[in-house]
Amino acid sequence: MRPFARLFLMFLCLLIVPPLAYADSPVTSTPFSNAYLDQPIVEEAKNFGQMTKEIAEYLKDSGNPLAIKAAVINALYNQQVWSERNQADIYAKYIYNKSVQELDMNTLSGEELYCLGYLTLLDQYRAPQKAIPYLEAALNKKPTSFTASITLAIARGQESWQDIWPLTAAVMEDLTLNQDMKPEAVEIIFSYLSLYQDASEQSEYLEQSAKSTQTFGQANDMKNIIDIITGEETAVTVYCNGLKINYDVPPVLDNSTNRTMVPFRKTFEALGALVWFDASSNSVYGRKGQILLRLPVGENKAFINGQQVALDAPSKITKKRTLVPLRFVSQALGYQVTPRLDGEVLNVYISN
């Protein structure tokens, strides 16, 4: 089923299913706490499903990692039946002996603001505007936290569903953030939110042109193209199975290596792969079926299902985006790559 069709069915379900049914939405359908069930406090939160003094004290403790606090909160709501609750107020009563509304935001730390904001968001997921001020204030105090950034993006996306994909994709692609969340947790979040891509981005269909002035039939015949084009880098347009891939940072032909370099996330997505960035290994990952690719940023090597292969063009960072060699990632995932020079424009066609 296509993602847009699935979203339409989800919308119909929200109209006809009673209020206590499980809620399928950006806020409620990202159970990333499952990646943290090795943490006893997360497992306790999931099994009990209710704020306790022990859980509240864990959330308040500044020595505990923010990502695990986020997982604890997420696990509290990771139930098959969904209803609005008041766990934020229960937490505030335990820790501050006040309701959330009685607290002065200016006196709270970034982690305190985050916990109150995320609890409020999940308590009242139909009214994300109530949580957003807390999450914005939290991010202002923790501007490099991936956890704080992605939670705020999800909250804003809940408020405006057509924006959920660009909001969250921008966070996923921001390499200046501290990746404080487990890669497995990021994968859970991304695997659901990627369903919104078709709803938020209008695809451009390729018009098959018989007017091409020069066609290079051999998939690996880049030499003739390089001879025609001058300059260190040349802009490139990429099509996958007839659809243009819309990049916010354009792909380039690196004439020093004769390789087309493309932003990794948009490319992997177009190829049908799940993608994420892991700060601990400084690597980008793409997974499709039984194939797992890992490309360490800035290194002339990659790994296919754990087996190292040499690259003649390393991945690199340009304008906060990681660029990877198009031909390698495409062929590793089972696609063919054909370059074509149409007039002065270099187009690259990927097909399976």
Short mmCIF file of C-alpha atoms in Angstrom, two decimals:
data_model
loop_
_atom_site.label_atom_id
_atom_site.label_comp_id
_atom_site.label_asym_id
_atom_site.label_seq_id
_atom_site.Cartn_x
_atom_site.Cartn_y
_atom_site.Cartn_z
CA MET A 1 0.00 0.00 0.00
CA ARG A 2 1.36 3.44 -0.92
CA PRO A 3 2.14 5.77 2.00
CA PHE A 4 -0.48 8.34 0.94
CA ALA A 5 -3.17 5.65 0.79
CA ARG A 6 -2.20 4.44 4.22
CA LEU A 7 -2.42 7.98 5.61
CA PHE A 8 -5.90 8.33 4.11
CA LEU A 9 -6.99 5.11 5.81
CA MET A 10 -5.49 6.36 9.06
CA PHE A 11 -7.54 9.53 8.75
CA LEU A 12 -10.74 7.53 8.18
CA CYS A 13 -9.97 5.41 11.23
CA LEU A 14 -9.62 8.50 13.39
CA LEU A 15 -13.08 9.59 12.27
CA ILE A 16 -14.89 6.34 12.99
CA VAL A 17 -13.00 4.73 15.89
CA PRO A 18 -14.16 5.62 19.44
CA PRO A 19 -11.96 8.03 21.47
CA LEU A 20 -10.38 5.26 23.57
CA ALA A 21 -8.98 3.48 20.50
CA TYR A 22 -5.27 3.55 19.83
CA ALA A 23 -4.35 6.91 18.29
CA ASP A 24 -2.37 6.84 15.05
CA SER A 25 -0.62 10.19 14.85
CA PRO A 26 2.91 11.65 14.76
CA VAL A 27 2.97 12.00 18.56
CA THR A 28 1.47 8.66 19.52
CA SER A 29 2.86 6.32 16.85
CA THR A 30 6.60 6.57 17.48
CA PRO A 31 7.32 4.01 20.25
CA PHE A 32 11.07 4.61 20.29
CA SER A 33 11.18 3.53 23.95
CA ASN A 34 11.28 -0.05 22.62
CA ALA A 35 14.95 0.60 21.82
CA TYR A 36 15.60 1.31 25.52
CA LEU A 37 13.92 -1.67 27.16
CA ASP A 38 17.35 -2.77 28.37
CA GLN A 39 17.00 0.08 30.87
CA PRO A 40 15.02 -1.13 33.93
CA ILE A 41 13.36 2.24 34.46
CA VAL A 42 12.05 2.22 30.87
CA GLU A 43 10.74 -1.32 31.20
CA GLU A 44 9.04 -0.36 34.48
CA ALA A 45 7.39 2.65 32.85
CA LYS A 46 6.10 0.53 29.98
CA ASN A 47 4.78 -2.26 32.20
CA PHE A 48 3.14 0.03 34.74
CA GLY A 49 1.94 2.76 32.39
CA GLN A 50 1.51 5.33 35.16
CA MET A 51 3.67 8.02 36.76
CA THR A 52 5.16 6.92 40.07
CA LYS A 53 7.35 8.74 42.56
CA GLU A 54 10.33 6.63 41.47
CA ILE A 55 9.79 7.50 37.81
CA ALA A 56 9.25 11.19 38.65
CA GLU A 57 12.49 11.31 40.63
CA TYR A 58 14.37 9.66 37.74
CA LEU A 59 13.06 12.31 35.37
CA LYS A 60 14.06 15.11 37.74
CA ASP A 61 17.60 13.81 38.30
CA SER A 62 19.94 15.94 36.16
CA GLY A 63 22.48 13.11 36.12
CA ASN A 64 20.28 10.89 33.96
CA PRO A 65 20.60 11.15 30.13
CA LEU A 66 17.88 13.14 28.39
CA ALA A 67 17.32 10.44 25.76
CA ILE A 68 16.56 7.84 28.43
CA LYS A 69 14.21 10.30 30.16
CA ALA A 70 12.46 10.71 26.82
CA ALA A 71 12.22 6.92 26.50
CA VAL A 72 10.75 6.66 30.00
CA ILE A 73 8.06 9.21 29.13
CA ASN A 74 7.40 7.54 25.79
CA ALA A 75 7.08 4.15 27.50
CA LEU A 76 4.47 5.48 29.95
CA TYR A 77 2.12 5.96 27.01
CA ASN A 78 3.20 2.93 24.99
CA GLN A 79 -0.14 1.19 25.43
CA GLN A 80 -2.59 -0.44 23.02
CA VAL A 81 -5.45 1.74 24.29
CA TRP A 82 -5.05 5.49 24.18
CA SER A 83 -6.80 8.22 26.13
CA GLU A 84 -5.86 11.68 27.31
CA ARG A 85 -4.27 11.67 30.78
CA ASN A 86 -2.78 14.01 33.38
CA GLN A 87 0.66 12.52 33.96
CA ALA A 88 2.36 15.91 33.61
CA ASP A 89 0.41 17.20 36.62
CA ILE A 90 1.12 14.03 38.60
CA TYR A 91 4.82 14.51 37.88
CA ALA A 92 4.68 18.19 38.86
CA LYS A 93 2.89 17.32 42.11
CA TYR A 94 5.52 14.71 42.99
CA ILE A 95 8.50 16.96 42.25
CA TYR A 96 7.32 20.54 42.84
CA ASN A 97 4.13 20.04 44.87
CA LYS A 98 2.42 22.25 42.29
CA SER A 99 0.41 21.82 39.12
CA VAL A 100 2.11 22.42 35.77
CA GLN A 101 0.25 25.73 35.38
CA GLU A 102 1.62 26.98 38.71
CA LEU A 103 5.25 26.51 37.71
CA ASP A 104 7.47 29.38 36.56
CA MET A 105 9.11 28.28 33.29
CA ASN A 106 11.93 30.78 33.77
CA THR A 107 13.18 28.93 36.85
CA LEU A 108 13.35 25.51 35.21
CA SER A 109 16.30 23.84 33.51
CA GLY A 110 16.24 22.63 29.93
CA GLU A 111 15.70 19.01 31.02
CA GLU A 112 12.89 19.98 33.40
CA LEU A 113 11.18 21.93 30.63
CA TYR A 114 11.62 19.01 28.26
CA CYS A 115 10.04 16.50 30.64
CA LEU A 116 7.08 18.77 31.35
CA GLY A 117 6.68 19.51 27.64
CA TYR A 118 6.85 15.90 26.46
CA LEU A 119 4.51 14.72 29.23
CA THR A 120 2.05 17.47 28.32
CA LEU A 121 2.34 16.61 24.64
CA LEU A 122 1.46 12.97 25.25
CA ASP A 123 -1.20 13.82 27.83
CA GLN A 124 -3.04 16.03 25.36
CA TYR A 125 -1.82 14.99 21.95
CA ARG A 126 -4.84 16.58 20.27
CA ALA A 127 -3.73 19.97 21.60
CA PRO A 128 0.03 20.09 20.93
CA GLN A 129 0.04 23.88 21.26
CA LYS A 130 -0.11 23.40 25.03
CA ALA A 131 3.20 21.53 25.03
CA ILE A 132 5.10 23.45 22.36
CA PRO A 133 6.10 26.44 24.59
CA TYR A 134 7.79 24.06 27.05
CA LEU A 135 9.56 22.15 24.29
CA GLU A 136 10.68 25.38 22.60
CA ALA A 137 12.07 26.67 25.89
CA ALA A 138 13.80 23.33 26.44
CA LEU A 139 15.45 23.49 23.03
CA ASN A 140 16.58 27.06 23.66
CA LYS A 141 18.49 25.76 26.67
CA LYS A 142 19.68 22.57 24.94
CA PRO A 143 20.09 23.73 21.31
CA THR A 144 22.34 20.87 20.18
CA SER A 145 20.23 18.01 21.54
CA PHE A 146 18.80 15.72 18.88
CA THR A 147 16.26 14.41 21.41
CA ALA A 148 14.94 17.88 22.20
CA SER A 149 14.96 18.86 18.51
CA ILE A 150 13.10 15.82 17.19
CA THR A 151 10.47 15.98 19.94
CA LEU A 152 9.71 19.62 19.15
CA ALA A 153 9.55 18.80 15.42
CA ILE A 154 7.06 16.00 16.10
CA ALA A 155 4.96 18.32 18.27
CA ARG A 156 4.88 20.97 15.56
CA GLY A 157 4.08 18.28 13.00
CA GLN A 158 1.18 17.10 15.15
CA GLU A 159 -0.14 20.65 15.00
CA SER A 160 0.24 20.79 11.21
CA TRP A 161 0.38 17.29 9.71
CA GLN A 162 1.30 18.44 6.21
CA ASP A 163 4.54 19.81 7.72
CA ILE A 164 5.53 16.73 9.70
CA TRP A 165 7.92 15.36 7.08
CA PRO A 166 9.92 18.52 6.29
CA LEU A 167 10.09 19.41 10.00
CA THR A 168 11.42 16.05 11.11
CA ALA A 169 13.60 15.45 8.04
CA ALA A 170 15.38 18.75 8.73
CA VAL A 171 16.26 17.50 12.21
CA MET A 172 17.36 14.10 10.91
CA GLU A 173 19.71 15.77 8.43
CA ASP A 174 21.21 18.36 10.82
CA LEU A 175 24.69 17.02 11.53
CA THR A 176 25.39 19.86 13.98
CA LEU A 177 23.12 18.19 16.54
CA ASN A 178 24.45 15.90 19.22
CA GLN A 179 23.05 12.48 18.36
CA ASP A 180 22.12 11.63 21.95
CA MET A 181 19.49 9.06 20.96
CA LYS A 182 20.20 5.42 20.06
CA PRO A 183 20.28 4.68 16.31
CA GLU A 184 17.62 2.00 16.89
CA ALA A 185 15.36 4.63 18.46
CA VAL A 186 15.93 7.02 15.56
CA GLU A 187 15.05 4.22 13.15
CA ILE A 188 11.73 3.60 14.93
CA ILE A 189 10.84 7.29 14.72
CA PHE A 190 11.91 7.64 11.12
CA SER A 191 10.21 4.45 9.90
CA TYR A 192 6.83 5.87 10.91
CA LEU A 193 7.33 9.51 10.01
CA SER A 194 8.61 8.63 6.54
CA LEU A 195 5.01 7.63 5.74
CA TYR A 196 4.24 11.33 5.60
CA GLN A 197 6.75 12.04 2.87
CA ASP A 198 4.35 11.52 -0.04
CA ALA A 199 1.75 13.71 1.64
CA SER A 200 4.13 16.64 2.11
CA GLU A 201 6.25 16.54 -1.01
CA GLN A 202 4.87 16.70 -4.54
CA SER A 203 6.78 14.41 -6.85
CA GLU A 204 7.88 15.64 -10.26
CA TYR A 205 7.38 13.16 -13.04
CA LEU A 206 10.11 12.76 -15.59
CA GLU A 207 9.14 13.63 -19.15
CA GLN A 208 10.90 11.08 -21.28
CA SER A 209 12.73 13.11 -23.85
CA ALA A 210 13.60 11.98 -27.32
CA LYS A 211 15.22 15.37 -27.85
CA SER A 212 18.37 14.46 -26.01
CA THR A 213 21.30 15.71 -28.03
CA GLN A 214 23.79 13.27 -26.59
CA THR A 215 23.13 9.93 -24.90
CA PHE A 216 25.72 7.87 -23.12
CA GLY A 217 24.44 4.31 -23.09
CA GLN A 218 27.19 2.77 -21.03
CA ALA A 219 26.37 3.14 -17.32
CA ASN A 220 30.01 3.58 -16.38
CA ASP A 221 31.07 5.82 -19.28
CA MET A 222 31.65 9.06 -17.37
CA LYS A 223 34.91 9.93 -19.12
CA ASN A 224 33.24 11.50 -22.18
CA ILE A 225 30.97 13.58 -19.97
CA ILE A 226 33.89 14.84 -17.89
CA ASP A 227 35.71 15.89 -21.07
CA ILE A 228 32.77 18.08 -22.08
CA ILE A 229 32.14 19.71 -18.68
CA THR A 230 34.61 22.13 -17.11
CA GLY A 231 35.02 23.27 -13.52
CA GLU A 232 35.73 21.41 -10.30
CA GLU A 233 32.07 20.58 -9.63
CA THR A 234 29.06 20.39 -11.91
CA ALA A 235 25.39 20.47 -10.91
CA VAL A 236 23.50 17.25 -11.58
CA THR A 237 19.83 16.24 -11.77
CA VAL A 238 18.98 12.74 -10.55
CA TYR A 239 15.92 10.65 -11.48
CA CYS A 240 14.89 7.38 -9.86
CA ASN A 241 12.53 5.18 -11.88
CA GLY A 242 11.27 8.21 -13.79
CA LEU A 243 10.83 10.53 -10.81
CA LYS A 244 13.08 13.47 -10.14
CA ILE A 245 14.68 13.44 -6.68
CA ASN A 246 14.19 16.89 -5.14
CA TYR A 247 17.24 17.83 -3.07
CA ASP A 248 17.54 20.88 -0.84
CA VAL A 249 21.33 20.71 -1.34
CA PRO A 250 21.95 19.90 -5.02
CA PRO A 251 24.04 16.90 -6.05
CA VAL A 252 27.31 17.63 -7.81
CA LEU A 253 29.67 15.91 -10.20
CA ASP A 254 33.06 15.98 -8.53
CA ASN A 255 35.38 16.23 -11.51
CA SER A 256 38.43 15.33 -9.41
CA THR A 257 37.04 11.83 -8.84
CA ASN A 258 34.52 11.54 -11.70
CA ARG A 259 31.85 10.69 -9.15
CA THR A 260 28.38 12.14 -8.63
CA MET A 261 27.91 13.06 -4.95
CA VAL A 262 24.38 13.25 -3.56
CA PRO A 263 22.75 14.02 -0.16
CA PHE A 264 22.44 10.66 1.54
CA ARG A 265 18.98 10.87 3.12
CA LYS A 266 16.97 11.89 0.05
CA THR A 267 18.84 9.39 -2.08
CA PHE A 268 18.39 6.42 0.23
CA GLU A 269 14.70 7.29 0.61
CA ALA A 270 14.22 7.40 -3.17
CA LEU A 271 15.88 3.99 -3.37
CA GLY A 272 13.41 2.63 -0.83
CA ALA A 273 15.92 2.32 1.99
CA LEU A 274 15.60 3.24 5.65
CA VAL A 275 18.30 5.74 6.58
CA TRP A 276 19.83 7.24 9.69
CA PHE A 277 22.99 8.93 10.96
CA ASP A 278 24.99 7.59 13.91
CA ALA A 279 27.18 10.19 15.59
CA SER A 280 29.10 7.61 17.65
CA SER A 281 30.59 6.07 14.49
CA ASN A 282 30.23 9.24 12.38
CA SER A 283 28.51 7.12 9.76
CA VAL A 284 25.42 7.18 7.58
CA TYR A 285 23.38 3.99 7.31
CA GLY A 286 20.96 2.73 4.69
CA ARG A 287 18.96 -0.47 4.98
CA LYS A 288 16.80 -2.11 2.35
CA GLY A 289 15.63 -5.69 2.77
CA GLN A 290 18.62 -7.79 3.71
CA ILE A 291 21.15 -5.15 2.65
CA LEU A 292 22.74 -2.85 5.25
CA LEU A 293 25.12 -0.13 4.08
CA ARG A 294 27.37 1.94 6.32
CA LEU A 295 29.46 4.83 5.01
CA PRO A 296 31.84 6.49 7.51
CA VAL A 297 31.88 10.21 6.73
CA GLY A 298 35.13 11.41 5.15
CA GLU A 299 36.60 7.93 4.67
CA ASN A 300 37.39 6.03 1.46
CA LYS A 301 35.55 2.92 2.56
CA ALA A 302 32.07 1.56 3.12
CA PHE A 303 30.54 -1.59 4.56
CA ILE A 304 27.97 -3.85 2.91
CA ASN A 305 26.47 -6.20 5.50
CA GLY A 306 29.61 -5.70 7.56
CA GLN A 307 32.04 -6.41 4.70
CA GLN A 308 34.42 -3.55 3.97
CA VAL A 309 34.74 -2.25 0.41
CA ALA A 310 37.01 0.49 -0.92
CA LEU A 311 35.64 3.75 -2.33
CA ASP A 312 37.46 6.09 -4.68
CA ALA A 313 35.24 8.99 -3.55
CA PRO A 314 34.68 9.41 0.19
CA SER A 315 31.48 10.83 1.63
CA LYS A 316 31.77 14.47 2.63
CA ILE A 317 29.83 17.21 4.38
CA THR A 318 28.55 20.18 2.36
CA LYS A 319 26.19 22.81 3.80
CA LYS A 320 25.36 20.60 6.80
CA ARG A 321 24.46 17.70 4.50
CA THR A 322 26.43 14.52 4.03
CA LEU A 323 27.05 13.70 0.36
CA VAL A 324 27.71 10.11 -0.71
CA PRO A 325 28.75 8.58 -4.06
CA LEU A 326 25.56 7.97 -6.03
CA ARG A 327 26.75 5.06 -8.15
CA PHE A 328 28.04 3.06 -5.20
CA VAL A 329 24.95 3.33 -3.00
CA SER A 330 22.61 2.75 -5.95
CA GLN A 331 24.37 -0.34 -7.23
CA ALA A 332 24.81 -1.72 -3.72
CA LEU A 333 21.03 -1.61 -3.35
CA GLY A 334 20.44 -3.32 -6.69
CA TYR A 335 19.91 -0.37 -9.06
CA GLN A 336 21.46 0.54 -12.40
CA VAL A 337 22.89 4.02 -12.98
CA THR A 338 23.00 5.72 -16.38
CA PRO A 339 24.38 9.26 -16.95
CA ARG A 340 23.07 11.32 -19.86
CA LEU A 341 24.10 14.74 -21.09
CA ASP A 342 21.04 16.65 -22.36
CA GLY A 343 22.44 19.80 -23.90
CA GLU A 344 24.54 21.29 -21.10
CA VAL A 345 22.62 19.54 -18.31
CA LEU A 346 23.93 16.33 -16.78
CA ASN A 347 21.09 13.98 -15.79
CA VAL A 348 21.63 10.71 -13.99
CA TYR A 349 18.96 8.01 -14.25
CA ILE A 350 18.59 5.28 -11.63
CA SER A 351 16.44 2.28 -12.37
CA ASN A 352 15.80 -1.21 -11.01
#
